[in-house]
mmCIF file with all atom_site columns, C-alpha atoms in Angstrom:
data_model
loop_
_atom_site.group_PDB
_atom_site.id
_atom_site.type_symbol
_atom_site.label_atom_id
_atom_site.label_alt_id
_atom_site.label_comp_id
_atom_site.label_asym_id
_atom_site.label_entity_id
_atom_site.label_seq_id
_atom_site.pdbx_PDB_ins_code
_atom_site.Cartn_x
_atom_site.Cartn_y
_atom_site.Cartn_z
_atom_site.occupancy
_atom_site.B_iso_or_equiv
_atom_site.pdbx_formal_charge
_atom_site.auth_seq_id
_atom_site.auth_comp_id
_atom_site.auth_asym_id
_atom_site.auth_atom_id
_atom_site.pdbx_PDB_model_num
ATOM 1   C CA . UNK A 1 1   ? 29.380  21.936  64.136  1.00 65.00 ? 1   UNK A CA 1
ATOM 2   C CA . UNK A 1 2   ? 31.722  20.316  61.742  1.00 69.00 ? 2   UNK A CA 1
ATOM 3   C CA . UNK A 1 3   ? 28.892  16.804  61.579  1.00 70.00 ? 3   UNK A CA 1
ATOM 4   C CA . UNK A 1 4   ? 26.518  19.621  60.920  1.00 71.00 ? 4   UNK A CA 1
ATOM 5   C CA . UNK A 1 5   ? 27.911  20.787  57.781  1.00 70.00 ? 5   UNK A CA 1
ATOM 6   C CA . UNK A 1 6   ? 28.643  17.345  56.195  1.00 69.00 ? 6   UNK A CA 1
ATOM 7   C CA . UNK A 1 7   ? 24.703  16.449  57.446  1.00 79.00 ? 7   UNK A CA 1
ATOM 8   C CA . UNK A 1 8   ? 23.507  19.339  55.456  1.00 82.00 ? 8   UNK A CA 1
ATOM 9   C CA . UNK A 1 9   ? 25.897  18.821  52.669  1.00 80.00 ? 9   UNK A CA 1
ATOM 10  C CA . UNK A 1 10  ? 24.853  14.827  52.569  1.00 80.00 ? 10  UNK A CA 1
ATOM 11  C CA . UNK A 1 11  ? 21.217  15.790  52.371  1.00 83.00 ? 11  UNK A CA 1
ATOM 12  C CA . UNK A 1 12  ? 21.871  18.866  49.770  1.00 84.00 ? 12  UNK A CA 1
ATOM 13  C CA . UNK A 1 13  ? 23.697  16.255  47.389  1.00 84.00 ? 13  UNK A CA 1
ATOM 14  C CA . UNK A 1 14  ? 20.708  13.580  47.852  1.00 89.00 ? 14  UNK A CA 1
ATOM 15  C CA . UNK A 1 15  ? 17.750  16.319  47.325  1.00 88.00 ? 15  UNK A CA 1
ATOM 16  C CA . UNK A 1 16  ? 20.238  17.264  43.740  1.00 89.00 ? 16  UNK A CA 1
ATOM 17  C CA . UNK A 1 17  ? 20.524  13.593  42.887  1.00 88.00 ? 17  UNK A CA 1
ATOM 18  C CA . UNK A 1 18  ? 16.848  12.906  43.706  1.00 89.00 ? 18  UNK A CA 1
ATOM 19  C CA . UNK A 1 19  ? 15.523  15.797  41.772  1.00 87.00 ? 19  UNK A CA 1
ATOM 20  C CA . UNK A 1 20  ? 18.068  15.333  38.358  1.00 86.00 ? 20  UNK A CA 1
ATOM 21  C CA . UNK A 1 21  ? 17.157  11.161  38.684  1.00 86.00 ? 21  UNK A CA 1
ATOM 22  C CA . UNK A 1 22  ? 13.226  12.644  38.387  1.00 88.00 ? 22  UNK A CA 1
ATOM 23  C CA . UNK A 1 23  ? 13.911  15.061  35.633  1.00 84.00 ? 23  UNK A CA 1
ATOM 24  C CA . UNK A 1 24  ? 15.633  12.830  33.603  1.00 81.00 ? 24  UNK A CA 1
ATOM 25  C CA . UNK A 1 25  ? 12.947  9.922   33.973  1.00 81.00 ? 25  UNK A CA 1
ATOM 26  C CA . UNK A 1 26  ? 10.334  12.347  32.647  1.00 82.00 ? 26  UNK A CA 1
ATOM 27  C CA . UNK A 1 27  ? 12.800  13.899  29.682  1.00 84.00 ? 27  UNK A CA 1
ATOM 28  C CA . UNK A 1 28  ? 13.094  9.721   28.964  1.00 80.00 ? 28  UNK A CA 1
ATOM 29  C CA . UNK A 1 29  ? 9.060   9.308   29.685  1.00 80.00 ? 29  UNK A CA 1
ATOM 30  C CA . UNK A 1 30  ? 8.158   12.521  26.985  1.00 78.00 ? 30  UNK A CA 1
ATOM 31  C CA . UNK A 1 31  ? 11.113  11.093  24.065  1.00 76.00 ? 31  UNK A CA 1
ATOM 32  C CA . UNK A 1 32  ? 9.543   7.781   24.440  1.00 78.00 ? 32  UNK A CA 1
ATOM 33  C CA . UNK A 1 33  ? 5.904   9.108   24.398  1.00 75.00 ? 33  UNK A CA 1
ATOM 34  C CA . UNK A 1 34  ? 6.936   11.772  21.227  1.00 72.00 ? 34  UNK A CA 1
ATOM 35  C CA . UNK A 1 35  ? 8.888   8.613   19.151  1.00 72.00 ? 35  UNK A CA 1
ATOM 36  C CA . UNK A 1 36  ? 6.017   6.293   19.638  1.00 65.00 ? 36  UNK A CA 1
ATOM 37  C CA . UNK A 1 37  ? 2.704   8.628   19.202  1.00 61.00 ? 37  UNK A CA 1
ATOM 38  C CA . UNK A 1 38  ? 5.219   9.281   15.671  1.00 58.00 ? 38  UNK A CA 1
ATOM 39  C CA . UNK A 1 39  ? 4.679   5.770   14.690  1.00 54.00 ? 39  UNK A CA 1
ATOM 40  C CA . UNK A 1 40  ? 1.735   5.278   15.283  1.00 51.00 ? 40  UNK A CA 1
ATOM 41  C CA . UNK A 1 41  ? 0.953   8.425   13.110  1.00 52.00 ? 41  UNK A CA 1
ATOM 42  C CA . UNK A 1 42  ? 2.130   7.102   9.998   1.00 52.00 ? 42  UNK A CA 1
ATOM 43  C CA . UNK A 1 43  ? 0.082   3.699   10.132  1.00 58.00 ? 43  UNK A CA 1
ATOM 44  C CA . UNK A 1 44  ? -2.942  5.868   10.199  1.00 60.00 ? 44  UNK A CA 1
ATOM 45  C CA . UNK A 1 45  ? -4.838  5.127   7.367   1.00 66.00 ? 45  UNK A CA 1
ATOM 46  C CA . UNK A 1 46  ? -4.360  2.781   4.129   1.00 73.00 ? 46  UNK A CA 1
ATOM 47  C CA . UNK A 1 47  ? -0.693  2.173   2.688   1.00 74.00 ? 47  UNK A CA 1
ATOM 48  C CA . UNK A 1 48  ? 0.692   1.148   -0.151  1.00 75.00 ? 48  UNK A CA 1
ATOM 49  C CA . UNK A 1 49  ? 1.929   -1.956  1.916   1.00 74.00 ? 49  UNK A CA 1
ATOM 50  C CA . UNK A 1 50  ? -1.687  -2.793  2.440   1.00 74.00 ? 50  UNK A CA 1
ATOM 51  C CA . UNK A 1 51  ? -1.973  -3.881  -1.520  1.00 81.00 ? 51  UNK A CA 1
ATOM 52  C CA . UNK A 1 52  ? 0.061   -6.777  -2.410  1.00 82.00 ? 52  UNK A CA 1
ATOM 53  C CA . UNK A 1 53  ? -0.513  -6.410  -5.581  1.00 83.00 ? 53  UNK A CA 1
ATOM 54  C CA . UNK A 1 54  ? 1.619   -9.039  -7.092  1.00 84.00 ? 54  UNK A CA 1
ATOM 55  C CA . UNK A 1 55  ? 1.442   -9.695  -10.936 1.00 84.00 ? 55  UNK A CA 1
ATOM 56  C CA . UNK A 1 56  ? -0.653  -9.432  -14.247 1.00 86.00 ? 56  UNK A CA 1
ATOM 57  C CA . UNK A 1 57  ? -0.555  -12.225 -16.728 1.00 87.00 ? 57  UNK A CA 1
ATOM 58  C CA . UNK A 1 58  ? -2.181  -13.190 -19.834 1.00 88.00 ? 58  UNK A CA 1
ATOM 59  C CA . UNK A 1 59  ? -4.744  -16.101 -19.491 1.00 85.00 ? 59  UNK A CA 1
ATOM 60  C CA . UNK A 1 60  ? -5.310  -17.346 -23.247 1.00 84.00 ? 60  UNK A CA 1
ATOM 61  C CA . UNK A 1 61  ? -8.073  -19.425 -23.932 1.00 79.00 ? 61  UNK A CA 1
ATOM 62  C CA . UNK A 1 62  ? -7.602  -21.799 -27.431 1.00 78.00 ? 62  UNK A CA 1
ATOM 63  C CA . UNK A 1 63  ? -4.608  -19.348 -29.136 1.00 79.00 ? 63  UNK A CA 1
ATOM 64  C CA . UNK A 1 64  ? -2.839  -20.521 -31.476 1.00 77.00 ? 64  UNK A CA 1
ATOM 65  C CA . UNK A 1 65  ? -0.902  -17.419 -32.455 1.00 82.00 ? 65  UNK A CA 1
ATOM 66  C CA . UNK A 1 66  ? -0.834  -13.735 -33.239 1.00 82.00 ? 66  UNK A CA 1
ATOM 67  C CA . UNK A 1 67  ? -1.152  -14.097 -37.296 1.00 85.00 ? 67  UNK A CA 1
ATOM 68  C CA . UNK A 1 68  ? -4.305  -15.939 -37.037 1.00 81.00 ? 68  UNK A CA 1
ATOM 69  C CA . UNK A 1 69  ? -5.910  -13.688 -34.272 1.00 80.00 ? 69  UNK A CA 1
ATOM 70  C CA . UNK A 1 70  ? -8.346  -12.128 -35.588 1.00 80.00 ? 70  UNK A CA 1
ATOM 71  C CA . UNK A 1 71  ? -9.175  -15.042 -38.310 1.00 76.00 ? 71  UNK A CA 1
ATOM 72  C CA . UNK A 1 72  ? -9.831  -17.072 -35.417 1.00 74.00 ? 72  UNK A CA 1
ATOM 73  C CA . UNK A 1 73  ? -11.903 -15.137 -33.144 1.00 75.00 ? 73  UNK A CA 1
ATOM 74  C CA . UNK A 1 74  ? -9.366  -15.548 -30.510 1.00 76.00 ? 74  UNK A CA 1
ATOM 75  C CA . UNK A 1 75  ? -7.986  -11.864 -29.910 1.00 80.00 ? 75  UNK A CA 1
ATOM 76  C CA . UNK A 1 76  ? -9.892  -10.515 -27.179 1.00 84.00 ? 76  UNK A CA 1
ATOM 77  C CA . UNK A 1 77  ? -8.669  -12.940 -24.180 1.00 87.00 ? 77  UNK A CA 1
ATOM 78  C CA . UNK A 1 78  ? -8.604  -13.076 -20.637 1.00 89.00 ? 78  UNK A CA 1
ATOM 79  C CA . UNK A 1 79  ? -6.161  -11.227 -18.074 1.00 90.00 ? 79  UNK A CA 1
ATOM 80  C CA . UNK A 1 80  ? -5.857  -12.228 -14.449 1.00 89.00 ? 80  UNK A CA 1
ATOM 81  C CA . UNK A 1 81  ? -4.201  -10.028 -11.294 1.00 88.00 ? 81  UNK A CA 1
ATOM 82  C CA . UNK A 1 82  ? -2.865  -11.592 -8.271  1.00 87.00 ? 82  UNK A CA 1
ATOM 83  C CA . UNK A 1 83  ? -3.652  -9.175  -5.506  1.00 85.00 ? 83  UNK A CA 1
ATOM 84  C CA . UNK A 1 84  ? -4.552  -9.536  -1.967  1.00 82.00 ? 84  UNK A CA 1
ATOM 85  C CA . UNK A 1 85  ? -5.717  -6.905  0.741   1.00 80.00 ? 85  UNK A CA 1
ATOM 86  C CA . UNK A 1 86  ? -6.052  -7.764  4.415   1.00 73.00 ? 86  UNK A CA 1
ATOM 87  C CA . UNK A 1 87  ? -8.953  -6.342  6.107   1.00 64.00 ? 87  UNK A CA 1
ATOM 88  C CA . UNK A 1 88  ? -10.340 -5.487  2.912   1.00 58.00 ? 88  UNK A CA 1
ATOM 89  C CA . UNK A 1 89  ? -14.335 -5.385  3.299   1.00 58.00 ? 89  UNK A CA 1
ATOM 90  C CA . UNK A 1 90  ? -14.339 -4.061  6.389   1.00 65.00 ? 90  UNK A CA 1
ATOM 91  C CA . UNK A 1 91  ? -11.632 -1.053  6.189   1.00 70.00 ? 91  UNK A CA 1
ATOM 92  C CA . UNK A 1 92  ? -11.537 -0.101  2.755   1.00 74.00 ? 92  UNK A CA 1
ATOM 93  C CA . UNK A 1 93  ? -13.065 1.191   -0.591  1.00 83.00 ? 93  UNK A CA 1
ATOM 94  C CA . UNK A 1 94  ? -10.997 -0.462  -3.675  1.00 87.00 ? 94  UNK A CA 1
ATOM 95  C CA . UNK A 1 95  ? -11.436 0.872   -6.925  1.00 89.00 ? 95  UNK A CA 1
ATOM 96  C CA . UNK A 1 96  ? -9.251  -1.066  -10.303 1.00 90.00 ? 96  UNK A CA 1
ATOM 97  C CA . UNK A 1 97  ? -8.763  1.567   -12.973 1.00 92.00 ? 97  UNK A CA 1
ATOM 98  C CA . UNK A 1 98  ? -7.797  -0.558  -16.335 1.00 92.00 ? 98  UNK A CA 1
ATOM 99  C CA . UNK A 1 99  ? -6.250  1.995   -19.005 1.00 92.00 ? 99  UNK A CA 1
ATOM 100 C CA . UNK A 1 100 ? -5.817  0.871   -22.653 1.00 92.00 ? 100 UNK A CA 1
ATOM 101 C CA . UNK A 1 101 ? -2.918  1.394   -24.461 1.00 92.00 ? 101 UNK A CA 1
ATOM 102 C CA . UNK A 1 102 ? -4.134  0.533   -28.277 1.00 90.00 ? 102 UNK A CA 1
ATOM 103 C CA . UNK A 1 103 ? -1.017  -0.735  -31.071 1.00 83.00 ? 103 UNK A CA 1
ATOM 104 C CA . UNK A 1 104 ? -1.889  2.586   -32.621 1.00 85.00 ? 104 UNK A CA 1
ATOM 105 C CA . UNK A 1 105 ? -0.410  4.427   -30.075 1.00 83.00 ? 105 UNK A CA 1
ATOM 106 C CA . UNK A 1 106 ? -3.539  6.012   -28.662 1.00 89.00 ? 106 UNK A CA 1
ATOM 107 C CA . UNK A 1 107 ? -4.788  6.152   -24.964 1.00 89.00 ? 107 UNK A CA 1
ATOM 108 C CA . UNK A 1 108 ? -7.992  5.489   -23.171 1.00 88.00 ? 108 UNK A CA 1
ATOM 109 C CA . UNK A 1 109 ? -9.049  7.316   -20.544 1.00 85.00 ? 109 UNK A CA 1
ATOM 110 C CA . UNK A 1 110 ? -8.937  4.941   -17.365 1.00 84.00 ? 110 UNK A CA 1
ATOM 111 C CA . UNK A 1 111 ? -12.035 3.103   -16.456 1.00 88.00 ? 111 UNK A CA 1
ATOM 112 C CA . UNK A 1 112 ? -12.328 2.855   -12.939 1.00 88.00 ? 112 UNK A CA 1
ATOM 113 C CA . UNK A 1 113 ? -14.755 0.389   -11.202 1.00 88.00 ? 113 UNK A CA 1
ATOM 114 C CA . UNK A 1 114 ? -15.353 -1.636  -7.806  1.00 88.00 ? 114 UNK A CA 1
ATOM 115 C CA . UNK A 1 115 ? -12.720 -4.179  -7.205  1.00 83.00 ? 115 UNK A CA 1
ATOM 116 C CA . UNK A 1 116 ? -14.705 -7.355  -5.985  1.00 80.00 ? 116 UNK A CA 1
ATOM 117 C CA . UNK A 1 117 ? -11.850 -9.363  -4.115  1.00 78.00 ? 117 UNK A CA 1
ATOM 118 C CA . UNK A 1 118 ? -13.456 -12.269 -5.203  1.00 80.00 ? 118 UNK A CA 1
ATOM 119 C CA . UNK A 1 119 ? -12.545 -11.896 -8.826  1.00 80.00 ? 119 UNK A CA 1
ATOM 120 C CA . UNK A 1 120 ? -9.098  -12.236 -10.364 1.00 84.00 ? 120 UNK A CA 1
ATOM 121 C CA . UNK A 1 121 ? -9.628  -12.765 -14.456 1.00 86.00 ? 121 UNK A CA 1
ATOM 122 C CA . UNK A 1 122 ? -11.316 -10.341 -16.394 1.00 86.00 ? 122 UNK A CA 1
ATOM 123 C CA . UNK A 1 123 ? -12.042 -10.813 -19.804 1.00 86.00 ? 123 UNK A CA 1
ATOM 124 C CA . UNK A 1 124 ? -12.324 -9.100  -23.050 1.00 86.00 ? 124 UNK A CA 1
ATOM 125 C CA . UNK A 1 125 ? -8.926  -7.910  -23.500 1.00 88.00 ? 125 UNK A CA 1
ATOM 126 C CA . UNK A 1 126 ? -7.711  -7.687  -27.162 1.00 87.00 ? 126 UNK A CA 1
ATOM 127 C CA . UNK A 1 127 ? -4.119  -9.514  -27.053 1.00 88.00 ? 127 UNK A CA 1
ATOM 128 C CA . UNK A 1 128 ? -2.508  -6.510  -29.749 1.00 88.00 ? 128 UNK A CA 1
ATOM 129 C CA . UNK A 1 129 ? -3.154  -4.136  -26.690 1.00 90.00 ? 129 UNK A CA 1
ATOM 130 C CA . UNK A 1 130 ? -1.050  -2.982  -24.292 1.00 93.00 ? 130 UNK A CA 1
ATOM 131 C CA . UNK A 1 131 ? -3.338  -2.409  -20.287 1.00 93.00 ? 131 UNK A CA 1
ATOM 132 C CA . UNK A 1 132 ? -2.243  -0.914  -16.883 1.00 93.00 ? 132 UNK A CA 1
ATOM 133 C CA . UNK A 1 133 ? -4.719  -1.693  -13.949 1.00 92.00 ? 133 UNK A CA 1
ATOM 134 C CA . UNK A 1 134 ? -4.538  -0.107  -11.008 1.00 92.00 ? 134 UNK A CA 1
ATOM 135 C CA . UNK A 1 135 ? -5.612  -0.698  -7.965  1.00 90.00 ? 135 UNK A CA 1
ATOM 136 C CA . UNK A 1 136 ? -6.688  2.144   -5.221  1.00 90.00 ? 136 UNK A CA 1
ATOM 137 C CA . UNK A 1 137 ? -7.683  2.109   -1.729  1.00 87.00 ? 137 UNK A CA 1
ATOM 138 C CA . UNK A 1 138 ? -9.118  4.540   0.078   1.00 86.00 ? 138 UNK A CA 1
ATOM 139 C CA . UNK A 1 139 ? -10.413 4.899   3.750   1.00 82.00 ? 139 UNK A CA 1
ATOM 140 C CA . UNK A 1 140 ? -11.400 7.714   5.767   1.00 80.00 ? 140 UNK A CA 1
ATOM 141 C CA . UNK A 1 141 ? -7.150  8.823   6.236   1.00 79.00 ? 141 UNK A CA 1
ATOM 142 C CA . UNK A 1 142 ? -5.494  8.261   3.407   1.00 79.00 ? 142 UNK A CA 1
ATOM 143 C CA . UNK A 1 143 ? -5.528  6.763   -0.249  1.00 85.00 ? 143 UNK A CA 1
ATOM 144 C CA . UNK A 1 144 ? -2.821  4.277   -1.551  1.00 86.00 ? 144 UNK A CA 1
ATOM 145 C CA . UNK A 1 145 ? -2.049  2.947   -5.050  1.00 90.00 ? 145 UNK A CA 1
ATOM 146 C CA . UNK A 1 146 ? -0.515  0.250   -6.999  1.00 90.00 ? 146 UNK A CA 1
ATOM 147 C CA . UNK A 1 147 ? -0.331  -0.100  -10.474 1.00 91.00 ? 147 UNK A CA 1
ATOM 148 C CA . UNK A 1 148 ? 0.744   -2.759  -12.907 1.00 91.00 ? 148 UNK A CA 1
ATOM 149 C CA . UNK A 1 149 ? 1.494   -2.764  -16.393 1.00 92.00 ? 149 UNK A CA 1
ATOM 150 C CA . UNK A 1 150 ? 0.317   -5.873  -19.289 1.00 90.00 ? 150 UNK A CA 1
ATOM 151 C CA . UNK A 1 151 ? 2.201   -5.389  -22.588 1.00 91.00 ? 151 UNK A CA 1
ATOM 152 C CA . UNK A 1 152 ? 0.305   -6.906  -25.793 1.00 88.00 ? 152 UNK A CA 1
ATOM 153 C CA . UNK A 1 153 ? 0.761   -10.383 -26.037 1.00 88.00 ? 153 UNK A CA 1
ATOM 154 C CA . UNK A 1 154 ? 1.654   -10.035 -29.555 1.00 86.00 ? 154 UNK A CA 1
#
């Protein structure tokens, strides 16, 4: 009677054992499922870590300085962006936006057309302005932007 009891207690503790071991894998199996399906929801869609947008600089062409600008024919100039994005043509829709900040003080509304990634210098820039391009990405999730700002040269 007495091997009895300890039988049924023996097989009572492995059933409880069995049974918490289970439960717990699936709690473990559902935290892992819940951490990683929120990962992979925020790399849905563009980021701003998509756009390396790195600098823009000044590219002047024959200057030989601010006082004789205009007298030379030499203030509108070139500016060039260093910017990559992976996977560009086939995942997303870039737009550059190029405000103007004139030596007046005024502001342009932005201009906003198609970035083609296989131009970096635009030109026609006058060098006593002031010019923040941005660039914006959109796909079918999300939009991401980054901007950069070129003081006047002079």
């Amino acid at each position: 009677m007495r091997k009895d009891k300890v039988r049924f207690g023996a097989v009572v503790f492995m059933v409880l054992f069995v049974g918490l071991l289970v439960a717990g894998l699936f709690y473990l199996s559902y935290g892992i499922e819940q951490t990683s399906f929120k990962l992979n929801e925020k790399k849905t869609g563009v980021q701003e870590d998509n756009i390396k947008f790195t600098d823009a600089t000044w590219h002047l062409v024959d200057f030989s300085s601010c006082e004789n600008a205009y007298d030379e024919n030499r203030a509108m100039q070139e500016i060039g962006l260093i910017y990559t994005i992976p996977y560009y043509g086939n995942d997303y829709n870039c737009n550059l936006q190029i405000t103007t900040y004139y030596d007046d003080g005024k502001v342009s509304t932005p201009q906003s057309k198609r970035l083609d990634e296989t131009i970096h210098t635009f030109s026609g820039f006058n060098v006593f302005d002031s010019y923040k391009f941005t660039i914006c990405c959109t796909d079918n999730f999300d939009t991401a932007c980054k901007s950069k700002m070129v003081e006047s040269y002079c």
